[in-house]
XYZ file of N, CA and C in Angstrom:
579
model
N 102.021 109.618 86.209
C 102.496 108.287 85.908
C 101.316 107.397 85.537
N 101.618 106.290 84.899
C 100.592 105.370 84.413
C 99.827 104.715 85.564
N 100.513 104.418 86.660
C 99.845 103.791 87.816
C 98.831 104.731 88.448
N 99.164 106.001 88.529
C 98.252 106.985 89.125
C 97.006 107.126 88.261
N 97.193 107.215 86.940
C 96.060 107.340 86.024
C 95.189 106.082 86.098
N 95.810 104.924 86.142
C 95.063 103.673 86.247
C 94.298 103.596 87.564
N 94.919 104.021 88.647
C 94.252 104.035 89.946
C 93.074 104.990 89.972
N 93.239 106.179 89.370
C 92.145 107.140 89.317
C 90.988 106.616 88.464
N 91.302 105.918 87.396
C 90.268 105.342 86.539
C 89.500 104.253 87.287
N 90.209 103.451 88.076
C 89.537 102.420 88.880
C 88.608 103.050 89.901
N 89.039 104.152 90.507
C 88.199 104.846 91.488
C 86.951 105.404 90.810
N 87.099 106.006 89.633
C 85.941 106.530 88.897
C 84.980 105.413 88.529
N 85.521 104.286 88.059
C 84.657 103.167 87.675
C 83.947 102.552 88.876
N 84.580 102.571 90.038
C 83.952 101.984 91.222
C 82.778 102.824 91.722
N 82.669 104.069 91.284
C 81.573 104.945 91.708
C 80.360 104.841 90.790
N 80.476 104.133 89.679
C 79.334 103.932 88.794
C 78.449 102.832 89.351
N 77.275 102.680 88.766
C 76.342 101.640 89.216
C 76.947 100.248 89.036
N 77.538 100.001 87.884
C 78.183 98.708 87.639
C 79.358 98.465 88.575
N 80.108 99.519 88.860
C 81.236 99.400 89.783
C 80.780 99.088 91.192
N 79.678 99.700 91.610
C 79.137 99.408 92.949
C 78.637 97.975 93.039
N 78.030 97.496 91.971
C 77.564 96.096 91.962
C 78.754 95.151 92.039
N 79.811 95.440 91.270
C 81.008 94.599 91.327
C 81.656 94.637 92.706
N 81.710 95.827 93.309
C 82.270 95.941 94.656
C 81.451 95.142 95.658
N 80.124 95.233 95.575
C 79.267 94.486 96.494
C 79.435 92.988 96.285
N 79.501 92.564 95.039
C 79.727 91.138 94.760
C 81.084 90.705 95.305
N 82.075 91.559 95.186
C 83.397 91.251 95.731
C 83.375 91.108 97.237
N 82.640 92.001 97.907
C 82.529 91.909 99.364
C 81.802 90.629 99.781
N 80.726 90.299 99.068
C 79.965 89.080 99.401
C 80.830 87.844 99.192
N 81.536 87.769 98.070
C 82.392 86.606 97.814
C 83.568 86.554 98.783
N 84.075 87.718 99.198
C 85.151 87.730 100.196
C 84.655 87.179 101.528
N 83.457 87.601 101.924
C 82.872 87.072 103.170
C 82.645 85.567 103.053
N 82.173 85.130 101.892
C 81.958 83.698 101.696
C 83.282 82.936 101.786
N 84.335 83.475 101.196
C 85.636 82.785 101.238
C 86.178 82.720 102.661
N 86.014 83.801 103.425
C 86.440 83.770 104.827
C 85.630 82.736 105.596
N 84.310 82.711 105.359
C 83.443 81.722 105.989
C 83.873 80.310 105.604
N 84.202 80.103 104.329
C 84.620 78.776 103.854
C 85.938 78.352 104.507
N 86.865 79.283 104.690
C 88.130 78.960 105.349
C 87.872 78.537 106.793
N 87.004 79.276 107.482
C 86.688 78.935 108.875
C 85.995 77.575 108.957
N 85.017 77.346 108.091
C 84.285 76.066 108.103
C 85.220 74.911 107.744
N 86.132 75.110 106.789
C 87.086 74.055 106.439
C 87.980 73.729 107.626
N 88.419 74.754 108.356
C 89.247 74.512 109.546
C 88.456 73.762 110.616
N 87.205 74.143 110.831
C 86.361 73.450 111.814
C 86.135 72.005 111.394
N 85.863 71.782 110.101
C 85.653 70.412 109.610
C 86.890 69.550 109.813
N 88.064 70.126 109.618
C 89.311 69.359 109.787
C 89.579 69.091 111.256
N 89.444 70.102 112.088
C 89.768 69.947 113.515
C 88.817 68.963 114.194
N 87.508 69.116 113.944
C 86.528 68.276 114.626
C 86.088 67.068 113.799
N 86.669 66.884 112.614
C 86.332 65.805 111.688
C 84.821 65.712 111.492
N 84.246 66.853 111.231
C 82.808 66.977 111.029
C 82.437 66.533 109.626
N 81.291 65.896 109.482
C 80.799 65.431 108.184
C 79.703 66.384 107.731
N 79.872 66.930 106.541
C 78.888 67.868 105.999
C 77.740 67.112 105.357
N 76.547 67.626 105.546
C 75.382 67.026 104.905
C 74.889 67.889 103.744
N 74.946 69.204 103.921
C 74.586 70.134 102.846
C 75.659 71.199 102.755
N 75.663 71.883 101.639
C 76.634 72.966 101.505
C 76.105 74.199 102.214
N 77.001 75.065 102.683
C 76.561 76.232 103.460
C 75.717 77.214 102.664
N 75.937 77.309 101.358
C 75.172 78.261 100.550
C 73.696 77.871 100.530
N 73.424 76.584 100.285
C 72.033 76.132 100.270
C 71.377 76.359 101.621
N 72.121 76.113 102.681
C 71.571 76.293 104.024
C 71.248 77.762 104.290
N 72.172 78.675 103.960
C 71.952 80.105 104.213
C 70.822 80.641 103.348
N 70.794 80.280 102.075
C 69.722 80.748 101.188
C 68.377 80.228 101.676
N 68.331 78.979 102.096
C 67.088 78.419 102.621
C 66.623 79.154 103.864
N 67.540 79.476 104.787
C 67.162 80.211 105.998
C 66.696 81.630 105.679
N 67.372 82.291 104.738
C 66.965 83.653 104.361
C 65.575 83.643 103.735
N 65.325 82.710 102.817
C 64.017 82.648 102.170
C 62.911 82.276 103.158
N 63.238 81.444 104.105
C 62.220 80.964 105.037
C 61.898 81.977 106.130
N 62.930 82.579 106.743
C 62.698 83.416 107.914
C 62.749 84.917 107.634
N 63.615 85.367 106.764
C 63.768 86.806 106.532
C 62.760 87.305 105.503
N 62.735 86.660 104.339
C 61.864 87.112 103.263
C 60.449 86.568 103.442
N 60.313 85.438 104.109
C 59.034 84.763 104.351
C 58.320 84.453 103.035
N 59.065 83.895 102.097
C 58.536 83.513 100.803
C 58.213 82.024 100.851
N 57.048 81.669 100.346
C 56.632 80.267 100.354
C 56.874 79.660 98.970
N 58.096 79.216 98.766
C 58.477 78.549 97.525
C 59.233 77.282 97.883
N 59.558 76.505 96.876
C 60.338 75.289 97.098
C 61.784 75.688 97.387
N 62.107 75.804 98.668
C 63.412 76.300 99.094
C 64.518 75.375 98.618
N 64.310 74.074 98.695
C 65.354 73.129 98.292
C 65.689 73.283 96.817
N 64.672 73.430 95.983
C 64.883 73.580 94.542
C 65.647 74.848 94.225
N 65.189 76.006 94.751
C 65.807 77.285 94.423
C 67.161 77.459 95.079
N 67.313 76.959 96.291
C 68.625 77.097 96.931
C 69.664 76.243 96.212
N 69.243 75.079 95.683
C 70.162 74.241 94.918
C 70.626 74.976 93.660
N 69.706 75.622 92.940
C 70.082 76.337 91.724
C 70.948 77.560 92.038
N 70.588 78.300 93.077
C 71.392 79.459 93.466
C 72.784 79.022 93.905
N 72.846 77.894 94.598
C 74.140 77.369 95.030
C 74.991 76.973 93.831
N 74.382 76.333 92.824
C 75.129 75.958 91.623
C 75.666 77.192 90.901
N 74.860 78.250 90.829
C 75.314 79.473 90.175
C 76.484 80.082 90.938
N 76.356 80.162 92.256
C 77.428 80.736 93.064
C 78.690 79.890 92.997
N 78.536 78.572 93.048
C 79.703 77.688 92.928
C 80.356 77.860 91.556
N 79.542 78.013 90.511
C 80.091 78.246 89.176
C 80.880 79.537 89.093
N 80.357 80.599 89.706
C 81.068 81.886 89.718
C 82.381 81.756 90.482
N 82.330 81.089 91.628
C 83.540 80.932 92.436
C 84.572 80.084 91.712
N 84.138 78.990 91.080
C 85.076 78.137 90.341
C 85.705 78.917 89.192
N 84.888 79.694 88.472
C 85.426 80.473 87.351
C 86.437 81.508 87.833
N 86.120 82.205 88.921
C 87.058 83.216 89.412
C 88.303 82.580 90.011
N 88.141 81.418 90.647
C 89.318 80.727 91.178
C 90.231 80.281 90.046
N 89.652 79.747 88.988
C 90.473 79.316 87.860
C 91.163 80.511 87.210
N 90.436 81.627 87.091
C 91.042 82.827 86.511
C 92.209 83.296 87.378
N 91.987 83.372 88.687
C 93.064 83.786 89.595
C 94.233 82.827 89.574
N 93.922 81.535 89.506
C 94.979 80.535 89.441
C 95.799 80.700 88.176
N 95.136 80.904 87.050
C 95.862 81.059 85.789
C 96.686 82.354 85.766
N 96.167 83.421 86.344
C 96.933 84.675 86.401
C 98.193 84.484 87.235
N 98.049 83.851 88.408
C 99.223 83.599 89.246
C 100.186 82.623 88.586
N 99.654 81.663 87.842
C 100.507 80.715 87.134
C 101.317 81.415 86.043
N 100.685 82.359 85.351
C 101.404 83.114 84.315
C 102.509 83.954 84.955
N 102.212 84.569 86.112
C 103.251 85.331 86.826
C 104.413 84.435 87.216
N 104.086 83.279 87.758
C 105.121 82.326 88.149
C 105.907 81.863 86.928
N 105.209 81.605 85.844
C 105.850 81.150 84.616
C 106.828 82.200 84.094
N 106.417 83.462 84.114
C 107.306 84.516 83.614
C 108.522 84.717 84.506
N 108.358 84.522 85.814
C 109.497 84.756 86.701
C 110.476 83.583 86.725
N 110.001 82.362 86.486
C 110.883 81.196 86.579
C 111.113 80.476 85.262
N 110.581 81.000 84.193
C 110.628 80.233 82.947
C 112.007 80.282 82.288
N 112.284 79.194 81.655
C 113.446 79.075 80.789
C 113.065 78.070 79.709
N 113.978 77.797 78.822
C 113.686 76.843 77.749
C 113.417 75.453 78.316
N 114.113 75.080 79.383
C 114.002 73.730 79.934
C 112.796 73.563 80.852
N 112.370 74.622 81.529
C 111.285 74.483 82.500
C 109.909 74.778 81.924
N 109.814 75.335 80.727
C 108.511 75.722 80.193
C 107.595 74.522 79.989
N 108.083 73.432 79.435
C 107.232 72.258 79.229
C 106.844 71.611 80.552
N 107.736 71.666 81.543
C 107.407 71.125 82.862
C 106.289 71.922 83.517
N 106.356 73.250 83.435
C 105.332 74.093 84.045
C 103.998 73.889 83.339
N 104.008 73.762 82.037
C 102.767 73.518 81.298
C 102.168 72.172 81.692
N 102.977 71.133 81.784
C 102.481 69.811 82.183
C 101.953 69.829 83.619
N 102.659 70.505 84.505
C 102.216 70.592 85.895
C 100.897 71.348 86.004
N 100.773 72.452 85.272
C 99.529 73.227 85.346
C 98.352 72.448 84.774
N 98.540 71.706 83.701
C 97.435 70.912 83.147
C 97.042 69.781 84.099
N 98.005 69.205 84.783
C 97.714 68.164 85.773
C 96.917 68.735 86.944
N 97.324 69.885 87.432
C 96.622 70.514 88.558
C 95.205 70.908 88.147
N 95.046 71.478 86.970
C 93.709 71.876 86.522
C 92.817 70.663 86.312
N 93.361 69.560 85.810
C 92.583 68.332 85.652
C 92.130 67.783 86.990
N 93.035 67.769 87.970
C 92.657 67.295 89.308
C 91.604 68.201 89.920
N 91.726 69.500 89.706
C 90.744 70.441 90.242
C 89.372 70.189 89.635
N 89.322 69.945 88.334
C 88.042 69.695 87.670
C 87.389 68.420 88.195
N 88.154 67.346 88.301
C 87.609 66.077 88.786
C 87.132 66.216 90.227
N 87.905 66.900 91.059
C 87.481 67.073 92.446
C 86.235 67.938 92.534
N 86.095 68.932 91.664
C 84.889 69.756 91.669
C 83.662 68.934 91.307
N 83.798 68.052 90.330
C 82.678 67.190 89.953
C 82.300 66.267 91.110
N 83.295 65.702 91.788
C 83.005 64.842 92.931
C 82.324 65.606 94.062
N 82.752 66.829 94.291
C 82.229 67.575 95.429
C 80.903 68.263 95.140
N 80.532 68.387 93.887
C 79.225 68.952 93.557
C 78.122 68.019 94.038
N 78.444 66.776 94.241
C 77.480 65.794 94.727
C 76.815 66.271 96.015
N 77.565 66.961 96.859
C 77.025 67.429 98.129
C 75.916 68.461 97.923
N 75.936 69.218 96.836
C 74.944 70.258 96.586
C 73.622 69.699 96.074
N 73.607 68.440 95.721
C 72.409 67.852 95.149
C 71.487 67.310 96.225
N 70.169 67.277 95.951
C 69.255 66.608 96.876
C 69.565 65.107 96.935
N 69.057 64.462 97.982
C 69.395 63.055 98.232
C 69.027 62.147 97.065
N 67.912 62.420 96.388
C 67.504 61.533 95.288
C 68.478 61.599 94.114
N 69.098 62.771 93.884
C 70.079 62.897 92.811
C 71.460 62.410 93.237
N 71.741 62.489 94.523
C 73.026 61.984 95.025
C 73.164 60.497 94.747
N 72.063 59.772 94.896
C 72.105 58.325 94.649
C 72.510 58.011 93.214
N 72.094 58.852 92.272
C 72.452 58.627 90.862
C 73.962 58.737 90.686
N 74.559 59.778 91.260
C 76.014 59.952 91.150
C 76.735 58.827 91.885
N 76.200 58.421 93.035
C 76.812 57.317 93.780
C 76.762 56.035 92.963
N 75.655 55.795 92.274
C 75.550 54.594 91.427
C 76.527 54.650 90.260
N 76.699 55.849 89.672
C 77.606 55.992 88.528
C 79.060 55.828 88.958
N 79.428 56.458 90.068
C 80.828 56.430 90.511
C 81.179 55.181 91.312
N 80.202 54.456 91.732
C 80.485 53.254 92.513
C 80.533 53.552 93.998
N 81.027 52.611 94.734
C 81.050 52.722 96.192
C 82.287 53.480 96.648
N 82.265 54.803 96.461
C 83.368 55.650 96.899
C 83.091 56.144 98.319
N 84.129 56.378 99.042
C 84.021 56.945 100.384
C 84.059 58.462 100.239
N 82.882 59.080 100.052
C 82.814 60.503 99.767
C 83.300 61.351 100.939
N 83.093 60.886 102.153
C 83.542 61.667 103.314
C 85.065 61.833 103.305
N 85.776 60.824 102.813
C 87.225 60.920 102.677
C 87.585 62.059 101.730
N 86.887 62.147 100.592
C 87.165 63.196 99.617
C 86.775 64.570 100.141
N 85.670 64.658 100.879
C 85.285 65.936 101.469
C 86.340 66.409 102.453
N 86.857 65.473 103.268
C 87.889 65.827 104.244
C 89.158 66.305 103.538
N 89.586 65.577 102.517
C 90.784 65.974 101.784
C 90.569 67.281 101.037
N 89.370 67.521 100.521
C 89.080 68.789 99.870
C 89.225 69.940 100.859
N 88.683 69.761 102.071
C 88.826 70.806 103.085
C 90.287 71.039 103.430
N 91.040 69.967 103.563
C 92.457 70.095 103.919
C 93.245 70.795 102.812
N 93.042 70.381 101.589
C 93.752 71.001 100.459
C 93.305 72.452 100.285
N 92.015 72.710 100.443
C 91.515 74.086 100.342
C 92.138 74.968 101.409
N 92.194 74.476 102.639
C 92.751 75.271 103.727
C 94.235 75.543 103.507
N 94.981 74.537 103.086
C 96.414 74.724 102.814
C 96.612 75.715 101.670
N 95.841 75.555 100.588
C 96.012 76.469 99.457
C 95.574 77.888 99.813
N 94.525 78.030 100.639
C 94.104 79.370 101.057
C 95.180 80.032 101.899
N 95.756 79.286 102.831
C 96.812 79.856 103.672
C 98.059 80.192 102.859
N 98.407 79.341 101.895
C 99.555 79.639 101.031
C 99.286 80.862 100.155
N 98.064 80.973 99.651
C 97.715 82.132 98.829
C 97.759 83.411 99.646
N 97.216 83.365 100.867
C 97.259 84.537 101.742
C 98.713 84.907 102.035
N 99.541 83.908 102.316
C 100.963 84.168 102.580
C 101.645 84.776 101.365
N 101.371 84.222 100.182
C 101.946 84.740 98.948
C 101.538 86.192 98.716
N 100.263 86.509 98.942
C 99.792 87.877 98.733
C 100.410 88.846 99.741
N 100.550 88.406 100.989
C 101.171 89.265 102.005
C 102.629 89.526 101.656
N 103.360 88.474 101.268
C 104.773 88.637 100.922
C 104.921 89.505 99.675
N 104.081 89.289 98.660
C 104.197 90.109 97.448
C 103.832 91.555 97.737
N 102.835 91.788 98.588
C 102.478 93.163 98.955
C 103.613 93.816 99.735
N 104.218 93.061 100.647
C 105.335 93.580 101.441
C 106.525 93.903 100.542
N 106.815 93.037 99.579
C 107.971 93.287 98.717
C 107.725 94.477 97.798
N 106.481 94.670 97.323
C 106.169 95.821 96.481
C 106.268 97.100 97.290
N 105.737 97.087 98.523
C 105.805 98.264 99.383
C 107.250 98.584 99.738
N 108.001 97.564 100.041
C 109.414 97.771 100.396
C 110.199 98.315 99.215
N 109.943 97.780 98.024
C 110.628 98.247 96.815
C 110.231 99.693 96.521
N 108.952 100.013 96.693
C 108.489 101.365 96.396
C 109.134 102.391 97.311
N 109.248 102.075 98.604
C 109.838 103.037 99.531
C 111.358 103.056 99.461
N 111.989 101.966 99.008
C 113.445 101.978 98.883
C 113.881 102.823 97.683
N 113.001 102.932 96.661
C 113.315 103.746 95.495
C 113.275 105.219 95.868
N 112.328 105.570 96.743
C 112.213 106.978 97.156
C 113.393 107.335 98.002
């Protein structure tokens, strides 16, 4: 069957050098996402205010204590954090669009297609604006002042709190959706047999 051949091809590709790198990157990003879910829950429960992003902090600690490299940790951790945030944003948008297409195909009709398109563009616009606002946290203090001057006197802690809350809700809904879809596929597969 086509699924078996596709599965075998994925297994063969995962054993190559590129496949191992992709698998390792997947494991690292999965650990980061689990860490982010836990930190978002802690921030919401204890109403904690973040000063730096966790990626910059971890990269700085690794460079300082594990590797013992004497470089400008703040500069390099900021750039590494921006790259990682860019990768995560790109993969999140890709995953969001894939799930949106699935939802669109299952619920679409002539009357709902324009509504779904308008809703998806609104959600993507809000996501982009919130990402720009939250990137401020990844910047050093001297650059944060520039964004604060441009955006005016915004209460950034309010936005950080709401970002954590929305992220946690969307992560839990996504996990629930994946569990239910996996359960329904497994149930359908065994009911056919």
